[in-house]
Amino acid sequence: MTVYNGRSKAFRAERLRLFEEGKRRCITCHRVKRIATCYTTSVRGANGINGQCNHCRRSSHRKRYSGLYEALRDGERRARKAGLRADHFSPGELMDYWRSVGIDPWVCAVTGEQLTQATRNVDHVQPLDAPDSAGHTITNVVPVLAEYNRWKGSKSVVEALASWWDAPGNDPKDPEGIEGAFVIEGWFEPERGSVER
């Protein structure tokens, strides 16, 4: 299979020839497929047809909107709006970072509960509305249970943990593991309050 440069004369000539036959080559998987069944229309696409086949579009859409992508983009936007540091990093970079520092992306860093795609949120350890917040940085974001994240709001981690564990049905996580779960220096300072109950 020849992979053409999308701007080359050969690619444009092939695209025109295929269009006359009712077909198109997908720019992602490079397979030639029927336009009528495998492509959608697009104002931006050549001849009014999308460059990606439906299968590749759905696949990239699932990856892009898996939950983390939008959450990270929203956190970056909110930090920028608040005048805080707003680093841009992808979900893949975040997952790699979490693994490198020993944070399991599928276990809540605070409550220790198993997470699923539906129950996982990302939380800013230092809330974005706190005056001394680290902002939206890769070291200030941890995986948490969505229910806990709603509970926490803009409370400090220590305040949120104390009130979370006092609620009926919430079992406390061993405090020794919590200190190592967060990588921001100074967030776990005994003089500011301990997570032990």
mmCIF file with all atom_site columns, C-alpha atoms in Angstrom:
data_model
loop_
_atom_site.group_PDB
_atom_site.id
_atom_site.type_symbol
_atom_site.label_atom_id
_atom_site.label_alt_id
_atom_site.label_comp_id
_atom_site.label_asym_id
_atom_site.label_entity_id
_atom_site.label_seq_id
_atom_site.pdbx_PDB_ins_code
_atom_site.Cartn_x
_atom_site.Cartn_y
_atom_site.Cartn_z
_atom_site.occupancy
_atom_site.B_iso_or_equiv
_atom_site.pdbx_formal_charge
_atom_site.auth_seq_id
_atom_site.auth_comp_id
_atom_site.auth_asym_id
_atom_site.auth_atom_id
_atom_site.pdbx_PDB_model_num
ATOM 1   C CA . MET A 1 1   ? 0.000   0.000  0.000  1.00 0.00 ? 1   MET A CA 1
ATOM 2   C CA . THR A 1 2   ? 1.328   3.421  -0.918 1.00 0.00 ? 2   THR A CA 1
ATOM 3   C CA . VAL A 1 3   ? 0.875   6.128  1.694  1.00 0.00 ? 3   VAL A CA 1
ATOM 4   C CA . TYR A 1 4   ? 0.524   9.483  0.004  1.00 0.00 ? 4   TYR A CA 1
ATOM 5   C CA . ASN A 1 5   ? 1.298   12.900 1.337  1.00 0.00 ? 5   ASN A CA 1
ATOM 6   C CA . GLY A 1 6   ? -2.110  14.571 1.701  1.00 0.00 ? 6   GLY A CA 1
ATOM 7   C CA . ARG A 1 7   ? -0.864  17.650 -0.156 1.00 0.00 ? 7   ARG A CA 1
ATOM 8   C CA . SER A 1 8   ? 0.803   15.831 -3.050 1.00 0.00 ? 8   SER A CA 1
ATOM 9   C CA . LYS A 1 9   ? -0.520  15.809 -6.612 1.00 0.00 ? 9   LYS A CA 1
ATOM 10  C CA . ALA A 1 10  ? -0.639  11.988 -6.569 1.00 0.00 ? 10  ALA A CA 1
ATOM 11  C CA . PHE A 1 11  ? -2.867  11.970 -3.479 1.00 0.00 ? 11  PHE A CA 1
ATOM 12  C CA . ARG A 1 12  ? -5.244  14.574 -4.913 1.00 0.00 ? 12  ARG A CA 1
ATOM 13  C CA . ALA A 1 13  ? -5.427  12.728 -8.247 1.00 0.00 ? 13  ALA A CA 1
ATOM 14  C CA . GLU A 1 14  ? -6.217  9.440  -6.494 1.00 0.00 ? 14  GLU A CA 1
ATOM 15  C CA . ARG A 1 15  ? -8.832  11.148 -4.300 1.00 0.00 ? 15  ARG A CA 1
ATOM 16  C CA . LEU A 1 16  ? -10.564 12.602 -7.361 1.00 0.00 ? 16  LEU A CA 1
ATOM 17  C CA . ARG A 1 17  ? -10.481 9.246  -9.209 1.00 0.00 ? 17  ARG A CA 1
ATOM 18  C CA . LEU A 1 18  ? -11.873 7.415  -6.149 1.00 0.00 ? 18  LEU A CA 1
ATOM 19  C CA . PHE A 1 19  ? -14.556 10.087 -5.656 1.00 0.00 ? 19  PHE A CA 1
ATOM 20  C CA . GLU A 1 20  ? -15.804 9.498  -9.198 1.00 0.00 ? 20  GLU A CA 1
ATOM 21  C CA . GLU A 1 21  ? -16.126 5.793  -8.287 1.00 0.00 ? 21  GLU A CA 1
ATOM 22  C CA . GLY A 1 22  ? -17.991 6.660  -5.057 1.00 0.00 ? 22  GLY A CA 1
ATOM 23  C CA . LYS A 1 23  ? -15.029 5.730  -2.848 1.00 0.00 ? 23  LYS A CA 1
ATOM 24  C CA . ARG A 1 24  ? -12.462 7.433  -0.649 1.00 0.00 ? 24  ARG A CA 1
ATOM 25  C CA . ARG A 1 25  ? -9.190  6.528  1.096  1.00 0.00 ? 25  ARG A CA 1
ATOM 26  C CA . CYS A 1 26  ? -9.330  7.086  4.869  1.00 0.00 ? 26  CYS A CA 1
ATOM 27  C CA . ILE A 1 27  ? -6.576  9.410  6.082  1.00 0.00 ? 27  ILE A CA 1
ATOM 28  C CA . THR A 1 28  ? -6.166  7.347  9.262  1.00 0.00 ? 28  THR A CA 1
ATOM 29  C CA . CYS A 1 29  ? -6.387  3.663  8.326  1.00 0.00 ? 29  CYS A CA 1
ATOM 30  C CA . HIS A 1 30  ? -5.533  4.246  4.616  1.00 0.00 ? 30  HIS A CA 1
ATOM 31  C CA . ARG A 1 31  ? -8.212  1.794  3.446  1.00 0.00 ? 31  ARG A CA 1
ATOM 32  C CA . VAL A 1 32  ? -10.345 2.576  0.416  1.00 0.00 ? 32  VAL A CA 1
ATOM 33  C CA . LYS A 1 33  ? -14.030 2.416  1.377  1.00 0.00 ? 33  LYS A CA 1
ATOM 34  C CA . ARG A 1 34  ? -17.394 3.322  -0.135 1.00 0.00 ? 34  ARG A CA 1
ATOM 35  C CA . ILE A 1 35  ? -18.435 6.901  0.555  1.00 0.00 ? 35  ILE A CA 1
ATOM 36  C CA . ALA A 1 36  ? -22.154 6.089  0.838  1.00 0.00 ? 36  ALA A CA 1
ATOM 37  C CA . THR A 1 37  ? -21.741 3.642  3.715  1.00 0.00 ? 37  THR A CA 1
ATOM 38  C CA . CYS A 1 38  ? -18.444 4.500  5.401  1.00 0.00 ? 38  CYS A CA 1
ATOM 39  C CA . TYR A 1 39  ? -18.155 8.316  5.441  1.00 0.00 ? 39  TYR A CA 1
ATOM 40  C CA . THR A 1 40  ? -20.096 11.331 6.636  1.00 0.00 ? 40  THR A CA 1
ATOM 41  C CA . THR A 1 41  ? -20.307 14.741 5.018  1.00 0.00 ? 41  THR A CA 1
ATOM 42  C CA . SER A 1 42  ? -18.106 17.598 6.134  1.00 0.00 ? 42  SER A CA 1
ATOM 43  C CA . VAL A 1 43  ? -17.978 21.222 5.070  1.00 0.00 ? 43  VAL A CA 1
ATOM 44  C CA . ARG A 1 44  ? -14.193 21.179 5.517  1.00 0.00 ? 44  ARG A CA 1
ATOM 45  C CA . GLY A 1 45  ? -13.537 17.882 3.755  1.00 0.00 ? 45  GLY A CA 1
ATOM 46  C CA . ALA A 1 46  ? -12.533 17.600 0.117  1.00 0.00 ? 46  ALA A CA 1
ATOM 47  C CA . ASN A 1 47  ? -15.618 17.171 -2.077 1.00 0.00 ? 47  ASN A CA 1
ATOM 48  C CA . GLY A 1 48  ? -17.731 17.685 1.069  1.00 0.00 ? 48  GLY A CA 1
ATOM 49  C CA . ILE A 1 49  ? -16.708 14.312 2.547  1.00 0.00 ? 49  ILE A CA 1
ATOM 50  C CA . ASN A 1 50  ? -14.923 13.681 5.839  1.00 0.00 ? 50  ASN A CA 1
ATOM 51  C CA . GLY A 1 51  ? -11.293 12.563 5.566  1.00 0.00 ? 51  GLY A CA 1
ATOM 52  C CA . GLN A 1 52  ? -11.693 9.831  8.196  1.00 0.00 ? 52  GLN A CA 1
ATOM 53  C CA . CYS A 1 53  ? -13.978 6.847  7.752  1.00 0.00 ? 53  CYS A CA 1
ATOM 54  C CA . ASN A 1 54  ? -16.769 6.413  10.315 1.00 0.00 ? 54  ASN A CA 1
ATOM 55  C CA . HIS A 1 55  ? -14.918 3.625  12.120 1.00 0.00 ? 55  HIS A CA 1
ATOM 56  C CA . CYS A 1 56  ? -11.755 5.719  12.602 1.00 0.00 ? 56  CYS A CA 1
ATOM 57  C CA . ARG A 1 57  ? -13.782 8.805  13.607 1.00 0.00 ? 57  ARG A CA 1
ATOM 58  C CA . ARG A 1 58  ? -15.635 6.835  16.289 1.00 0.00 ? 58  ARG A CA 1
ATOM 59  C CA . SER A 1 59  ? -12.401 5.329  17.537 1.00 0.00 ? 59  SER A CA 1
ATOM 60  C CA . SER A 1 60  ? -10.626 8.687  17.823 1.00 0.00 ? 60  SER A CA 1
ATOM 61  C CA . HIS A 1 61  ? -13.743 10.227 19.404 1.00 0.00 ? 61  HIS A CA 1
ATOM 62  C CA . ARG A 1 62  ? -13.797 7.516  22.103 1.00 0.00 ? 62  ARG A CA 1
ATOM 63  C CA . LYS A 1 63  ? -10.124 8.104  22.876 1.00 0.00 ? 63  LYS A CA 1
ATOM 64  C CA . ARG A 1 64  ? -10.498 11.861 22.923 1.00 0.00 ? 64  ARG A CA 1
ATOM 65  C CA . TYR A 1 65  ? -13.618 11.965 25.059 1.00 0.00 ? 65  TYR A CA 1
ATOM 66  C CA . SER A 1 66  ? -12.801 9.156  27.467 1.00 0.00 ? 66  SER A CA 1
ATOM 67  C CA . GLY A 1 67  ? -13.431 11.466 30.399 1.00 0.00 ? 67  GLY A CA 1
ATOM 68  C CA . LEU A 1 68  ? -9.867  12.436 31.162 1.00 0.00 ? 68  LEU A CA 1
ATOM 69  C CA . TYR A 1 69  ? -9.402  14.533 28.038 1.00 0.00 ? 69  TYR A CA 1
ATOM 70  C CA . GLU A 1 70  ? -12.310 16.858 28.812 1.00 0.00 ? 70  GLU A CA 1
ATOM 71  C CA . ALA A 1 71  ? -11.529 16.964 32.537 1.00 0.00 ? 71  ALA A CA 1
ATOM 72  C CA . LEU A 1 72  ? -7.937  17.998 31.871 1.00 0.00 ? 72  LEU A CA 1
ATOM 73  C CA . ARG A 1 73  ? -8.966  20.574 29.301 1.00 0.00 ? 73  ARG A CA 1
ATOM 74  C CA . ASP A 1 74  ? -11.537 22.020 31.716 1.00 0.00 ? 74  ASP A CA 1
ATOM 75  C CA . GLY A 1 75  ? -8.993  22.152 34.560 1.00 0.00 ? 75  GLY A CA 1
ATOM 76  C CA . GLU A 1 76  ? -6.509  23.930 32.317 1.00 0.00 ? 76  GLU A CA 1
ATOM 77  C CA . ARG A 1 77  ? -9.161  26.464 31.276 1.00 0.00 ? 77  ARG A CA 1
ATOM 78  C CA . ARG A 1 78  ? -10.274 27.097 34.878 1.00 0.00 ? 78  ARG A CA 1
ATOM 79  C CA . ALA A 1 79  ? -6.678  27.575 36.074 1.00 0.00 ? 79  ALA A CA 1
ATOM 80  C CA . ARG A 1 80  ? -5.922  30.013 33.266 1.00 0.00 ? 80  ARG A CA 1
ATOM 81  C CA . LYS A 1 81  ? -9.114  31.954 34.072 1.00 0.00 ? 81  LYS A CA 1
ATOM 82  C CA . ALA A 1 82  ? -8.064  32.150 37.747 1.00 0.00 ? 82  ALA A CA 1
ATOM 83  C CA . GLY A 1 83  ? -4.615  33.444 36.760 1.00 0.00 ? 83  GLY A CA 1
ATOM 84  C CA . LEU A 1 84  ? -2.862  30.287 37.965 1.00 0.00 ? 84  LEU A CA 1
ATOM 85  C CA . ARG A 1 85  ? -0.278  28.098 36.302 1.00 0.00 ? 85  ARG A CA 1
ATOM 86  C CA . ALA A 1 86  ? -2.024  26.071 33.589 1.00 0.00 ? 86  ALA A CA 1
ATOM 87  C CA . ASP A 1 87  ? 0.132   23.321 32.101 1.00 0.00 ? 87  ASP A CA 1
ATOM 88  C CA . HIS A 1 88  ? -1.097  21.372 29.085 1.00 0.00 ? 88  HIS A CA 1
ATOM 89  C CA . PHE A 1 89  ? -0.678  17.592 29.277 1.00 0.00 ? 89  PHE A CA 1
ATOM 90  C CA . SER A 1 90  ? -2.471  14.724 27.597 1.00 0.00 ? 90  SER A CA 1
ATOM 91  C CA . PRO A 1 91  ? -4.321  11.881 29.339 1.00 0.00 ? 91  PRO A CA 1
ATOM 92  C CA . GLY A 1 92  ? -1.525  9.539  28.215 1.00 0.00 ? 92  GLY A CA 1
ATOM 93  C CA . GLU A 1 93  ? 1.163   11.759 29.754 1.00 0.00 ? 93  GLU A CA 1
ATOM 94  C CA . LEU A 1 94  ? -0.836  11.954 32.983 1.00 0.00 ? 94  LEU A CA 1
ATOM 95  C CA . MET A 1 95  ? -1.285  8.162  33.153 1.00 0.00 ? 95  MET A CA 1
ATOM 96  C CA . ASP A 1 96  ? 2.454   7.663  32.546 1.00 0.00 ? 96  ASP A CA 1
ATOM 97  C CA . TYR A 1 97  ? 3.286   10.191 35.259 1.00 0.00 ? 97  TYR A CA 1
ATOM 98  C CA . TRP A 1 98  ? 0.913   8.579  37.763 1.00 0.00 ? 98  TRP A CA 1
ATOM 99  C CA . ARG A 1 99  ? 2.478   5.175  37.133 1.00 0.00 ? 99  ARG A CA 1
ATOM 100 C CA . SER A 1 100 ? 6.013   6.600  37.460 1.00 0.00 ? 100 SER A CA 1
ATOM 101 C CA . VAL A 1 101 ? 5.258   7.987  40.939 1.00 0.00 ? 101 VAL A CA 1
ATOM 102 C CA . GLY A 1 102 ? 3.299   4.920  42.087 1.00 0.00 ? 102 GLY A CA 1
ATOM 103 C CA . ILE A 1 103 ? -0.260  6.219  41.719 1.00 0.00 ? 103 ILE A CA 1
ATOM 104 C CA . ASP A 1 104 ? -2.653  3.610  40.321 1.00 0.00 ? 104 ASP A CA 1
ATOM 105 C CA . PRO A 1 105 ? -4.971  5.373  37.824 1.00 0.00 ? 105 PRO A CA 1
ATOM 106 C CA . TRP A 1 106 ? -7.795  2.962  38.702 1.00 0.00 ? 106 TRP A CA 1
ATOM 107 C CA . VAL A 1 107 ? -7.682  3.383  42.502 1.00 0.00 ? 107 VAL A CA 1
ATOM 108 C CA . CYS A 1 108 ? -8.863  6.538  44.278 1.00 0.00 ? 108 CYS A CA 1
ATOM 109 C CA . ALA A 1 109 ? -5.761  8.210  45.710 1.00 0.00 ? 109 ALA A CA 1
ATOM 110 C CA . VAL A 1 110 ? -7.758  9.361  48.733 1.00 0.00 ? 110 VAL A CA 1
ATOM 111 C CA . THR A 1 111 ? -10.364 6.729  49.607 1.00 0.00 ? 111 THR A CA 1
ATOM 112 C CA . GLY A 1 112 ? -8.560  3.697  48.186 1.00 0.00 ? 112 GLY A CA 1
ATOM 113 C CA . GLU A 1 113 ? -11.682 2.513  46.332 1.00 0.00 ? 113 GLU A CA 1
ATOM 114 C CA . GLN A 1 114 ? -11.506 0.874  42.893 1.00 0.00 ? 114 GLN A CA 1
ATOM 115 C CA . LEU A 1 115 ? -12.439 3.252  40.070 1.00 0.00 ? 115 LEU A CA 1
ATOM 116 C CA . THR A 1 116 ? -14.171 2.670  36.755 1.00 0.00 ? 116 THR A CA 1
ATOM 117 C CA . GLN A 1 117 ? -14.395 4.972  33.759 1.00 0.00 ? 117 GLN A CA 1
ATOM 118 C CA . ALA A 1 118 ? -17.773 6.161  35.086 1.00 0.00 ? 118 ALA A CA 1
ATOM 119 C CA . THR A 1 119 ? -16.633 6.756  38.692 1.00 0.00 ? 119 THR A CA 1
ATOM 120 C CA . ARG A 1 120 ? -13.173 8.249  38.081 1.00 0.00 ? 120 ARG A CA 1
ATOM 121 C CA . ASN A 1 121 ? -12.611 11.991 38.337 1.00 0.00 ? 121 ASN A CA 1
ATOM 122 C CA . VAL A 1 122 ? -9.408  13.945 38.458 1.00 0.00 ? 122 VAL A CA 1
ATOM 123 C CA . ASP A 1 123 ? -8.966  16.214 41.444 1.00 0.00 ? 123 ASP A CA 1
ATOM 124 C CA . HIS A 1 124 ? -6.691  19.159 42.051 1.00 0.00 ? 124 HIS A CA 1
ATOM 125 C CA . VAL A 1 125 ? -5.096  18.368 45.417 1.00 0.00 ? 125 VAL A CA 1
ATOM 126 C CA . GLN A 1 126 ? -4.650  22.085 45.974 1.00 0.00 ? 126 GLN A CA 1
ATOM 127 C CA . PRO A 1 127 ? -8.014  23.478 44.771 1.00 0.00 ? 127 PRO A CA 1
ATOM 128 C CA . LEU A 1 128 ? -7.875  26.010 41.958 1.00 0.00 ? 128 LEU A CA 1
ATOM 129 C CA . ASP A 1 129 ? -9.743  28.548 44.071 1.00 0.00 ? 129 ASP A CA 1
ATOM 130 C CA . ALA A 1 130 ? -7.194  28.337 46.918 1.00 0.00 ? 130 ALA A CA 1
ATOM 131 C CA . PRO A 1 131 ? -4.963  31.432 47.070 1.00 0.00 ? 131 PRO A CA 1
ATOM 132 C CA . ASP A 1 132 ? -1.698  29.453 47.167 1.00 0.00 ? 132 ASP A CA 1
ATOM 133 C CA . SER A 1 133 ? -2.766  26.772 44.662 1.00 0.00 ? 133 SER A CA 1
ATOM 134 C CA . ALA A 1 134 ? -0.154  25.078 42.485 1.00 0.00 ? 134 ALA A CA 1
ATOM 135 C CA . GLY A 1 135 ? -2.621  25.456 39.602 1.00 0.00 ? 135 GLY A CA 1
ATOM 136 C CA . HIS A 1 136 ? -3.310  22.899 36.908 1.00 0.00 ? 136 HIS A CA 1
ATOM 137 C CA . THR A 1 137 ? -0.043  20.975 36.926 1.00 0.00 ? 137 THR A CA 1
ATOM 138 C CA . ILE A 1 138 ? 0.638   17.294 36.414 1.00 0.00 ? 138 ILE A CA 1
ATOM 139 C CA . THR A 1 139 ? 1.765   17.011 40.069 1.00 0.00 ? 139 THR A CA 1
ATOM 140 C CA . ASN A 1 140 ? -1.427  18.649 41.384 1.00 0.00 ? 140 ASN A CA 1
ATOM 141 C CA . VAL A 1 141 ? -3.831  16.186 39.729 1.00 0.00 ? 141 VAL A CA 1
ATOM 142 C CA . VAL A 1 142 ? -4.765  12.778 41.173 1.00 0.00 ? 142 VAL A CA 1
ATOM 143 C CA . PRO A 1 143 ? -7.428  10.154 40.363 1.00 0.00 ? 143 PRO A CA 1
ATOM 144 C CA . VAL A 1 144 ? -10.333 10.228 42.795 1.00 0.00 ? 144 VAL A CA 1
ATOM 145 C CA . LEU A 1 145 ? -13.788 8.776  43.234 1.00 0.00 ? 145 LEU A CA 1
ATOM 146 C CA . ALA A 1 146 ? -16.361 11.086 41.589 1.00 0.00 ? 146 ALA A CA 1
ATOM 147 C CA . GLU A 1 147 ? -18.545 10.998 44.707 1.00 0.00 ? 147 GLU A CA 1
ATOM 148 C CA . TYR A 1 148 ? -15.588 12.066 46.875 1.00 0.00 ? 148 TYR A CA 1
ATOM 149 C CA . ASN A 1 149 ? -14.659 14.841 44.440 1.00 0.00 ? 149 ASN A CA 1
ATOM 150 C CA . ARG A 1 150 ? -18.176 16.308 44.645 1.00 0.00 ? 150 ARG A CA 1
ATOM 151 C CA . TRP A 1 151 ? -17.994 16.004 48.442 1.00 0.00 ? 151 TRP A CA 1
ATOM 152 C CA . LYS A 1 152 ? -14.607 17.713 48.602 1.00 0.00 ? 152 LYS A CA 1
ATOM 153 C CA . GLY A 1 153 ? -15.497 20.776 46.565 1.00 0.00 ? 153 GLY A CA 1
ATOM 154 C CA . SER A 1 154 ? -12.940 23.445 47.436 1.00 0.00 ? 154 SER A CA 1
ATOM 155 C CA . LYS A 1 155 ? -12.042 22.046 50.869 1.00 0.00 ? 155 LYS A CA 1
ATOM 156 C CA . SER A 1 156 ? -8.460  21.159 51.683 1.00 0.00 ? 156 SER A CA 1
ATOM 157 C CA . VAL A 1 157 ? -7.578  17.482 51.454 1.00 0.00 ? 157 VAL A CA 1
ATOM 158 C CA . VAL A 1 158 ? -7.341  17.168 55.249 1.00 0.00 ? 158 VAL A CA 1
ATOM 159 C CA . GLU A 1 159 ? -10.762 18.798 55.812 1.00 0.00 ? 159 GLU A CA 1
ATOM 160 C CA . ALA A 1 160 ? -12.376 16.724 53.098 1.00 0.00 ? 160 ALA A CA 1
ATOM 161 C CA . LEU A 1 161 ? -10.894 13.461 54.394 1.00 0.00 ? 161 LEU A CA 1
ATOM 162 C CA . ALA A 1 162 ? -12.073 14.094 57.934 1.00 0.00 ? 162 ALA A CA 1
ATOM 163 C CA . SER A 1 163 ? -15.633 14.868 56.862 1.00 0.00 ? 163 SER A CA 1
ATOM 164 C CA . TRP A 1 164 ? -15.668 12.031 54.269 1.00 0.00 ? 164 TRP A CA 1
ATOM 165 C CA . TRP A 1 165 ? -14.632 9.406  56.801 1.00 0.00 ? 165 TRP A CA 1
ATOM 166 C CA . ASP A 1 166 ? -17.148 10.678 59.352 1.00 0.00 ? 166 ASP A CA 1
ATOM 167 C CA . ALA A 1 167 ? -19.991 10.079 56.882 1.00 0.00 ? 167 ALA A CA 1
ATOM 168 C CA . PRO A 1 168 ? -21.822 6.761  57.356 1.00 0.00 ? 168 PRO A CA 1
ATOM 169 C CA . GLY A 1 169 ? -20.661 3.939  55.095 1.00 0.00 ? 169 GLY A CA 1
ATOM 170 C CA . ASN A 1 170 ? -17.237 5.395  54.268 1.00 0.00 ? 170 ASN A CA 1
ATOM 171 C CA . ASP A 1 171 ? -14.355 3.299  55.583 1.00 0.00 ? 171 ASP A CA 1
ATOM 172 C CA . PRO A 1 172 ? -11.092 5.139  56.220 1.00 0.00 ? 172 PRO A CA 1
ATOM 173 C CA . LYS A 1 173 ? -7.975  4.332  54.219 1.00 0.00 ? 173 LYS A CA 1
ATOM 174 C CA . ASP A 1 174 ? -4.756  3.665  56.127 1.00 0.00 ? 174 ASP A CA 1
ATOM 175 C CA . PRO A 1 175 ? -3.228  7.170  56.690 1.00 0.00 ? 175 PRO A CA 1
ATOM 176 C CA . GLU A 1 176 ? 0.297   5.881  56.027 1.00 0.00 ? 176 GLU A CA 1
ATOM 177 C CA . GLY A 1 177 ? -0.557  5.185  52.387 1.00 0.00 ? 177 GLY A CA 1
ATOM 178 C CA . ILE A 1 178 ? -2.145  8.586  51.881 1.00 0.00 ? 178 ILE A CA 1
ATOM 179 C CA . GLU A 1 179 ? 1.006   10.571 52.616 1.00 0.00 ? 179 GLU A CA 1
ATOM 180 C CA . GLY A 1 180 ? 2.863   8.747  49.848 1.00 0.00 ? 180 GLY A CA 1
ATOM 181 C CA . ALA A 1 181 ? -0.029  8.947  47.384 1.00 0.00 ? 181 ALA A CA 1
ATOM 182 C CA . PHE A 1 182 ? 0.357   12.680 46.824 1.00 0.00 ? 182 PHE A CA 1
ATOM 183 C CA . VAL A 1 183 ? 3.487   14.124 45.344 1.00 0.00 ? 183 VAL A CA 1
ATOM 184 C CA . ILE A 1 184 ? 3.059   17.827 46.011 1.00 0.00 ? 184 ILE A CA 1
ATOM 185 C CA . GLU A 1 185 ? 5.585   18.896 48.586 1.00 0.00 ? 185 GLU A CA 1
ATOM 186 C CA . GLY A 1 186 ? 4.042   20.337 51.703 1.00 0.00 ? 186 GLY A CA 1
ATOM 187 C CA . TRP A 1 187 ? 0.445   19.262 51.187 1.00 0.00 ? 187 TRP A CA 1
ATOM 188 C CA . PHE A 1 188 ? 0.754   16.741 54.009 1.00 0.00 ? 188 PHE A CA 1
ATOM 189 C CA . GLU A 1 189 ? 2.067   18.865 56.860 1.00 0.00 ? 189 GLU A CA 1
ATOM 190 C CA . PRO A 1 190 ? 1.253   17.713 60.394 1.00 0.00 ? 190 PRO A CA 1
ATOM 191 C CA . GLU A 1 191 ? 1.264   21.293 61.705 1.00 0.00 ? 191 GLU A CA 1
ATOM 192 C CA . ARG A 1 192 ? -1.580  22.144 59.290 1.00 0.00 ? 192 ARG A CA 1
ATOM 193 C CA . GLY A 1 193 ? -3.629  19.180 60.460 1.00 0.00 ? 193 GLY A CA 1
ATOM 194 C CA . SER A 1 194 ? -3.276  15.451 60.190 1.00 0.00 ? 194 SER A CA 1
ATOM 195 C CA . VAL A 1 195 ? -5.327  12.983 58.215 1.00 0.00 ? 195 VAL A CA 1
ATOM 196 C CA . GLU A 1 196 ? -5.388  10.641 61.195 1.00 0.00 ? 196 GLU A CA 1
ATOM 197 C CA . ARG A 1 197 ? -8.693  10.604 63.024 1.00 0.00 ? 197 ARG A CA 1
#
